[in-house]
Coordinates of C-alpha atoms in Angstrom, one line a residue:
M851 CA 30.8 42.7 31.4
V852 CA 29.8 43.4 34.9
P853 CA 32.4 44.7 37.4
G854 CA 33.8 42.4 40.1
E855 CA 31.8 44.3 42.9
D856 CA 28.6 43.3 41.2
A857 CA 29.6 39.7 40.8
E858 CA 30.5 39.5 44.4
I859 CA 26.9 40.2 45.4
G860 CA 25.6 37.7 42.9
V861 CA 24.5 40.3 40.3
R862 CA 26.2 38.9 37.2
V863 CA 24.2 40.2 34.2
Y864 CA 22.7 43.3 32.7
K865 CA 19.2 43.1 31.2
T866 CA 19.7 46.2 29.0
S867 CA 22.2 46.7 26.2
S868 CA 22.2 50.5 26.1
P869 CA 25.7 52.0 26.4
P870 CA 26.8 53.2 29.9
L871 CA 25.5 56.6 30.9
T872 CA 28.6 56.8 33.2
G873 CA 28.3 59.5 35.9
R874 CA 27.9 59.3 39.7
I875 CA 25.0 59.2 42.1
K876 CA 25.2 60.5 45.6
A877 CA 27.9 63.0 44.8
R878 CA 26.2 65.1 47.4
L879 CA 24.0 63.8 50.2
E880 CA 20.9 65.7 48.8
D881 CA 21.4 64.0 45.5
F882 CA 19.6 60.8 46.7
A883 CA 16.2 61.2 48.4
V884 CA 13.8 58.4 49.4
K885 CA 10.4 58.8 51.0
E886 CA 8.3 56.0 52.3
K887 CA 4.8 55.6 50.9
I888 CA 2.4 54.7 53.7
S889 CA -1.0 53.2 53.2
P890 CA -3.9 55.6 53.5
Q891 CA -5.6 53.2 55.9
L892 CA -2.8 53.5 58.4
L893 CA -2.8 57.3 58.2
A894 CA -6.6 57.4 58.6
S895 CA -6.5 55.2 61.7
L896 CA -4.2 57.4 63.6
R897 CA -5.5 59.5 66.5
R898 CA -4.2 63.0 67.4
L899 CA -4.2 62.2 71.2
R900 CA -3.3 59.1 73.1
S901 CA -6.2 57.1 74.5
P902 CA -6.7 53.7 76.3
T903 CA -7.0 52.0 72.8
H904 CA -4.4 54.1 70.9
R905 CA -1.1 53.7 72.7
I906 CA 1.4 53.2 69.9
Q907 CA 3.2 56.4 68.8
V908 CA 3.9 56.7 65.1
Y909 CA 6.6 59.1 63.9
C910 CA 8.0 60.3 60.6
A911 CA 11.8 60.8 60.6
V912 CA 13.4 63.0 58.0
R913 CA 17.2 62.6 58.3
V914 CA 20.2 63.5 56.2
G915 CA 23.1 61.0 56.2
V916 CA 21.8 58.8 59.0
D917 CA 20.9 55.1 58.4
T918 CA 18.1 53.3 60.2
L919 CA 20.3 51.5 62.7
T920 CA 22.1 54.7 63.7
L921 CA 18.8 56.5 64.1
A922 CA 17.6 53.8 66.5
R923 CA 20.8 54.2 68.5
I924 CA 20.3 58.0 68.6
I925 CA 16.7 57.6 69.8
N926 CA 17.8 55.1 72.4
F927 CA 20.6 57.4 73.7
H928 CA 18.4 60.4 74.1
S929 CA 15.3 58.7 75.4
R930 CA 16.4 55.4 76.9
I931 CA 13.6 53.7 75.0
P932 CA 15.0 50.2 74.3
R933 CA 15.7 49.6 70.6
S934 CA 13.5 46.5 70.8
R935 CA 10.6 48.9 71.4
L936 CA 11.3 50.8 68.1
R937 CA 9.7 49.4 65.0
F938 CA 10.8 50.5 61.5
L939 CA 9.0 49.6 58.4
G940 CA 12.1 49.6 56.3
L941 CA 15.9 50.0 56.4
K942 CA 17.4 53.1 54.9
D943 CA 21.0 53.8 53.9
S944 CA 23.1 56.6 55.4
R945 CA 24.1 58.2 52.1
A946 CA 20.7 59.8 51.4
V947 CA 18.0 62.1 52.5
S948 CA 15.5 59.7 54.1
S949 CA 11.9 60.1 55.1
Q950 CA 10.7 57.0 57.0
I951 CA 8.1 55.9 59.4
F952 CA 8.6 54.2 62.8
S953 CA 6.5 53.3 65.8
V954 CA 7.3 53.4 69.5
V955 CA 5.9 50.6 71.6
D956 CA 6.6 52.4 74.8
G957 CA 4.9 55.0 77.0
R958 CA 7.8 57.4 76.8
K959 CA 7.8 60.0 74.1
V960 CA 10.8 60.7 71.8
P961 CA 12.5 63.9 72.9
E962 CA 11.9 66.9 70.6
S963 CA 15.6 67.6 70.9
I964 CA 16.2 64.9 68.3
G965 CA 15.8 66.9 65.0
G966 CA 13.8 65.8 62.0
L967 CA 11.1 63.8 63.9
S968 CA 7.5 64.5 63.9
L969 CA 4.7 62.7 65.7
L970 CA 2.0 61.6 63.1
G971 CA -0.4 60.3 65.8
W972 CA -1.3 57.4 68.0
S973 CA -2.2 53.9 66.7
E974 CA -4.2 51.1 68.0
K975 CA -1.8 48.5 66.6
I976 CA 1.8 48.3 65.7
P977 CA 2.1 49.2 62.0
S978 CA 3.1 46.2 60.0
K979 CA 5.4 46.1 57.0
E980 CA 2.3 45.7 54.9
S981 CA 1.6 49.4 55.8
L982 CA 4.6 50.3 53.6
M983 CA 3.4 50.4 50.1
G984 CA 6.7 51.4 48.5
N985 CA 9.2 54.2 48.2
D986 CA 9.4 57.4 46.2
F987 CA 12.8 58.2 44.9
S988 CA 14.5 61.4 43.5
V989 CA 18.0 60.9 42.3
F990 CA 20.5 63.3 40.6
I991 CA 23.3 61.9 38.4
R992 CA 26.3 64.1 37.7
N993 CA 30.1 64.0 36.9
F994 CA 29.6 62.2 33.5
E995 CA 32.6 61.0 31.5
V996 CA 30.8 61.8 28.2
S997 CA 29.5 64.9 26.6
S998 CA 26.1 66.4 27.3
Q999 CA 24.9 65.3 23.8
D1000 CA 26.1 61.7 24.5
V1001 CA 24.3 61.7 27.8
S1002 CA 21.0 62.7 26.0
N1003 CA 21.5 60.1 23.4
R1004 CA 22.3 57.3 25.8
L1005 CA 19.4 58.3 28.1
S1006 CA 17.0 58.1 25.1
R1007 CA 18.3 54.7 24.2
F1008 CA 17.8 53.4 27.8
I1009 CA 14.2 54.8 27.9
E1010 CA 13.5 53.0 24.6
E1011 CA 14.7 49.7 26.1
L1012 CA 12.5 50.2 29.2
N1013 CA 9.5 50.5 27.0
V1014 CA 10.0 46.8 25.9
E1015 CA 12.1 45.3 28.8
S1016 CA 11.4 44.8 32.5
L1017 CA 14.3 45.0 34.8
P1018 CA 15.4 42.2 37.2
N1019 CA 14.4 42.5 40.8
F1020 CA 17.9 42.0 42.2
Y1021 CA 18.8 42.8 45.8
G1022 CA 20.8 46.0 45.7
Y1023 CA 24.3 46.9 46.9
Q1024 CA 23.2 48.4 50.3
R1025 CA 21.8 45.0 51.3
F1026 CA 25.4 43.7 51.5
G1027 CA 27.1 46.7 53.2
T1028 CA 28.3 50.1 52.3
Y1029 CA 32.1 50.2 52.1
R1030 CA 32.5 46.5 53.0
R1031 CA 30.1 44.2 51.1
I1032 CA 30.3 41.5 53.7
T1033 CA 26.9 40.9 55.3
H1034 CA 26.2 37.9 53.1
L1035 CA 29.7 36.5 53.9
V1036 CA 29.1 36.7 57.6
G1037 CA 25.7 35.3 57.0
K1038 CA 27.1 32.2 55.3
K1039 CA 29.4 31.6 58.2
I1040 CA 26.5 31.8 60.6
V1041 CA 24.4 29.4 58.5
T1042 CA 27.3 26.9 58.3
G1043 CA 27.9 27.1 62.1
E1044 CA 31.3 28.7 61.8
F1045 CA 30.7 31.3 64.5
K1046 CA 34.3 32.2 65.2
E1047 CA 34.9 32.8 61.5
A1048 CA 31.8 35.0 61.3
V1049 CA 33.0 37.2 64.2
M1050 CA 36.5 37.5 62.9
L1051 CA 35.3 38.3 59.4
Y1052 CA 33.1 41.1 60.7
L1053 CA 35.9 42.5 62.8
T1054 CA 38.9 42.2 60.4
Y1055 CA 37.7 42.3 56.8
T1056 CA 38.6 45.5 55.1
T1057 CA 38.6 47.2 51.7
P1058 CA 40.5 50.2 50.2
Y1059 CA 37.3 52.3 50.6
E1060 CA 37.5 52.3 54.4
P1061 CA 39.4 55.2 56.2
E1062 CA 43.1 54.5 56.6
E1063 CA 42.8 54.3 60.4
T1064 CA 40.1 51.7 60.2
R1065 CA 42.0 49.6 57.7
G1066 CA 45.1 49.6 59.9
W1067 CA 43.1 48.7 63.0
R1068 CA 41.4 45.7 61.3
K1069 CA 44.8 44.6 59.9
S1070 CA 46.4 44.8 63.3
L1071 CA 43.7 42.8 64.9
R1072 CA 43.8 40.1 62.2
D1073 CA 47.6 39.9 62.5
T1074 CA 48.0 39.9 66.3
G1075 CA 44.7 38.6 67.6
D1076 CA 45.0 41.1 70.5
L1077 CA 41.4 41.6 71.5
E1078 CA 42.0 43.9 74.6
G1079 CA 44.4 46.1 72.5
A1080 CA 41.9 46.2 69.7
L1081 CA 39.1 47.2 72.1
K1082 CA 41.2 50.0 73.5
S1083 CA 42.3 51.4 70.2
A1084 CA 39.1 50.9 68.1
P1085 CA 38.2 54.0 66.1
K1086 CA 35.1 55.8 67.4
P1087 CA 32.8 54.9 64.4
L1088 CA 33.3 51.2 65.0
F1089 CA 30.4 51.0 67.5
Y1090 CA 29.4 47.4 66.8
E1091 CA 32.9 46.1 66.6
R1092 CA 33.5 47.4 70.2
K1093 CA 30.3 45.6 71.4
M1094 CA 31.6 42.4 70.0
L1095 CA 35.1 42.9 71.5
R1096 CA 33.7 43.6 74.9
E1097 CA 32.0 40.3 75.0
L1098 CA 35.1 38.5 73.7
V1099 CA 37.4 40.2 76.3
K1100 CA 35.0 39.2 79.1
R1101 CA 34.6 35.7 77.8
P1102 CA 37.2 34.5 75.3
E1103 CA 35.8 32.1 72.7
S1104 CA 32.3 33.4 73.4
Y1105 CA 31.6 33.9 69.8
L1106 CA 27.8 33.3 70.0
K1107 CA 27.6 35.9 72.7
A1108 CA 29.6 38.3 70.6
I1109 CA 27.2 37.9 67.7
R1110 CA 24.2 38.3 70.1
S1111 CA 25.6 41.5 71.4
L1112 CA 24.5 43.1 68.1
P1113 CA 21.0 44.5 67.5
I1114 CA 18.6 41.8 66.3
T1115 CA 18.0 43.8 63.1
L1116 CA 21.6 43.6 62.2
R1117 CA 22.0 39.9 63.2
R1118 CA 19.0 39.0 61.0
L1119 CA 20.4 41.0 58.2
F1120 CA 23.4 38.7 58.0
V1121 CA 21.4 35.6 57.2
N1122 CA 19.0 37.6 55.0
A1123 CA 21.8 38.9 53.0
F1124 CA 23.1 35.5 52.3
Q1125 CA 19.7 34.5 51.2
S1126 CA 19.7 37.6 49.0
Y1127 CA 23.0 36.8 47.5
L1128 CA 21.8 33.3 46.5
F1129 CA 18.7 34.8 45.0
N1130 CA 20.8 37.2 42.9
L1131 CA 22.8 34.2 41.7
V1132 CA 19.6 32.3 40.7
L1133 CA 18.1 35.3 38.9
S1134 CA 21.4 36.0 37.1
R1135 CA 21.5 32.4 35.9
R1136 CA 17.9 32.6 34.7
I1137 CA 18.6 35.7 32.6
R1138 CA 21.8 34.2 31.2
E1139 CA 19.8 31.1 30.1
D1140 CA 17.4 33.4 28.2
M1141 CA 14.5 32.5 30.4
P1142 CA 11.9 35.3 30.7
I1143 CA 11.4 37.2 33.9
T1144 CA 7.9 38.5 33.2
E1145 CA 6.3 35.4 31.7
P1146 CA 6.3 32.1 33.6
V1147 CA 7.4 28.8 32.0
I1148 CA 6.3 25.4 33.1
G1149 CA 7.8 24.5 36.4
D1150 CA 8.0 28.1 37.7
F1151 CA 6.2 29.4 40.8
V1152 CA 3.9 32.3 40.1
Y1153 CA 2.2 34.9 42.1
D1154 CA -1.5 35.5 41.3
P1155 CA -2.4 39.0 42.3
I1156 CA -6.1 38.3 41.8
G1157 CA -6.1 35.6 44.6
S1158 CA -3.0 36.9 46.4
K1159 CA -1.4 33.4 46.3
I1160 CA 1.7 31.6 45.2
M1161 CA 1.2 28.5 43.0
R1162 CA 3.0 26.4 40.5
H1163 CA 2.7 27.0 36.8
R1164 CA 2.1 23.7 35.2
Q1165 CA 0.6 24.4 31.8
R1166 CA 0.5 27.1 29.2
D1167 CA -2.6 29.2 29.8
R1168 CA -3.8 32.0 27.5
D1169 CA -5.2 33.8 30.6
S1170 CA -1.8 33.7 32.5
H1171 CA -0.7 37.2 31.4
H1172 CA -1.5 38.5 34.8
L1173 CA 0.7 35.9 36.6
M1174 CA 4.0 37.1 37.9
V1175 CA 7.2 34.9 38.0
A1176 CA 8.1 34.2 41.7
I1177 CA 11.5 32.9 42.5
P1178 CA 12.1 31.0 45.8
L1179 CA 14.3 32.3 48.5
F1180 CA 16.3 29.5 50.0
G1181 CA 15.5 28.7 53.6
Y1182 CA 14.5 25.8 55.9
G1183 CA 11.0 26.1 54.4
Y1184 CA 12.2 26.1 50.8
R1185 CA 9.9 24.7 48.0
S1186 CA 11.8 23.8 44.9
S1187 CA 10.7 25.0 41.4
E1188 CA 10.4 22.4 38.7
G1189 CA 11.8 22.2 35.2
R1190 CA 14.7 24.5 34.1
Q1191 CA 14.2 26.9 37.1
G1192 CA 14.5 24.0 39.5
D1193 CA 17.8 22.9 37.9
I1194 CA 19.2 26.4 38.3
E1195 CA 18.2 26.5 42.0
R1196 CA 19.8 23.1 42.7
D1197 CA 23.0 24.1 40.8
V1198 CA 23.3 27.3 42.9
L1199 CA 22.8 25.5 46.2
K1200 CA 25.4 22.9 45.2
E1201 CA 27.9 25.5 44.3
A1202 CA 27.4 27.4 47.5
A1203 CA 28.0 24.2 49.5
V1204 CA 24.9 24.6 51.7
T1205 CA 21.6 22.9 52.1
T1206 CA 18.3 24.4 52.8
R1207 CA 18.3 22.8 56.3
S1208 CA 21.3 24.9 57.1
F1209 CA 19.1 27.9 57.4
F1210 CA 17.6 26.6 60.6
V1211 CA 20.4 27.9 63.0
K1212 CA 19.9 25.7 66.0
E1213 CA 22.3 27.7 68.1
M1214 CA 20.5 31.0 67.4
H1215 CA 16.9 30.2 66.4
E1216 CA 16.1 33.9 66.1
L1217 CA 18.4 34.1 63.0
S1218 CA 16.9 31.1 61.2
G1219 CA 15.7 31.9 57.7
K1220 CA 12.5 30.2 56.5
G1221 CA 12.7 31.5 53.0
G1222 CA 9.8 32.5 50.8
F1223 CA 9.4 34.0 47.3
R1224 CA 10.3 37.2 45.5
K1225 CA 9.1 38.6 42.2
A1226 CA 11.6 38.2 39.4
D1227 CA 11.1 41.8 37.9
L1228 CA 10.9 45.3 39.3
D1229 CA 7.7 47.1 39.7
L1230 CA 8.7 50.5 38.3
D1231 CA 6.1 53.3 38.4
K1232 CA 6.0 57.0 37.6
L1233 CA 9.5 57.0 36.0
L1234 CA 10.6 60.4 34.8
F1235 CA 14.0 61.6 33.6
T1236 CA 15.0 65.2 33.0
H1237 CA 18.4 66.3 31.6
D1238 CA 19.7 69.8 32.1
I1239 CA 22.0 70.0 29.1
E1240 CA 23.8 73.1 30.2
S1241 CA 24.9 71.7 33.6
N1242 CA 24.9 68.1 32.2
V1243 CA 23.0 66.8 35.3
V1244 CA 20.3 64.1 35.0
C1245 CA 17.4 64.0 37.5
S1246 CA 15.3 60.9 37.8
S1247 CA 12.2 60.3 39.9
F1248 CA 10.3 57.0 40.3
T1249 CA 8.4 54.7 42.6
L1250 CA 9.3 51.2 43.6
Q1251 CA 7.4 48.6 45.8
R1252 CA 8.6 47.7 49.2
G1253 CA 11.8 45.8 49.2
Q1254 CA 12.9 46.8 45.8
Y1255 CA 16.1 48.8 45.2
A1256 CA 16.6 52.1 43.3
T1257 CA 20.3 51.2 42.7
I1258 CA 19.2 48.3 40.5
L1259 CA 17.5 50.6 38.1
L1260 CA 20.3 53.1 38.2
R1261 CA 22.9 50.3 37.7
E1262 CA 21.3 49.3 34.4
L1263 CA 21.3 52.9 33.3
I1264 CA 24.8 54.0 34.4
K1265 CA 26.5 50.5 34.1
P1266 CA 29.2 51.6 36.7
S1267 CA 32.7 50.4 36.1
N1268 CA 33.5 51.1 39.7
P1269 CA 30.3 51.0 41.7
L1270 CA 31.6 52.3 45.0
Q1271 CA 33.4 55.2 43.5
Q1272 CA 30.4 56.1 41.5
G1273 CA 28.1 56.2 44.5
F1274 CA 26.7 52.7 44.6

């Protein structure tokens, strides 16, 4: 049975039946390392010196305990380069050692005083997300609730299952927030046009995992509605809450402006997270109904890597082994699957009480979600586990494609009873 925190983000099944490894990830910051894999073509195209044709700076940032949005704020503070001129290939969580690539569409150089940054070179074009081939992970798991021998046995059982089972390509926990899994909840309010509710949810929703000062501040604002008082007393880490409150204090009821005070990356993440939540529900339902995630059935959409195209799977084909199941992401451009998969999608939409047209946000066009497709199973490569029996610590290393989550693999292994307390 999955824990409530998993169900809240739409992840409602396990694909494996191996017993829980237990344990904790991210017990130390250095226990979780992620490094972006960049296409050789991008690296080969960079020039050592700026030229009239190569004006885009490309950097590598290696940071400990700093998420992507915070890194953008740090660069902006020290260089005055607008955040809109910083382009990141992927979003990284704060609870990790992260190595990521970003580009600067601006003539100013990033100050050397910002540690952990190195200039890779100058590019002719802004690197696109297609330049990110995937991510390499190195993860330590420790603090097990079972003996070292049990860890070895359970790890072996899990590896045996992976030899015959593919894992589902769910969106991971960090898509929905760290200590508050609310980005999808805010996103739904935006999609349904409830902008006041979206703002107040972001400002006042709290969990037991937040610091006591922050919990008290959110509760006070929820109970009193005192915006000016909340702005004056906001704890220092609540940077985005203060930005929203400044807008609301200047112009009461200006909820659209309050949302727009946030960086565009964060604003888009709200709607994207709601799409991700619905995708997780659809994929969970497909697995519960014993439908395969690696082999298409009639009515599915499939991705054909040979032709790099999405198409409908209408008949059984002995040569279809190379086709990959593609599940639609709901959006204003949504295309419905047929057959059993189409039934699942309609049921999830109905239960969520939204329509695909809702994803066109007329009040904030920039947040509209067109939709698309996502593979049903993870692309897991170079997986290696080592277990130090004496210290009872497991180290895992592996590679995933762009947009896939290490915590989804680790969740199937550890099967955490309390994801947040266990580092998820």
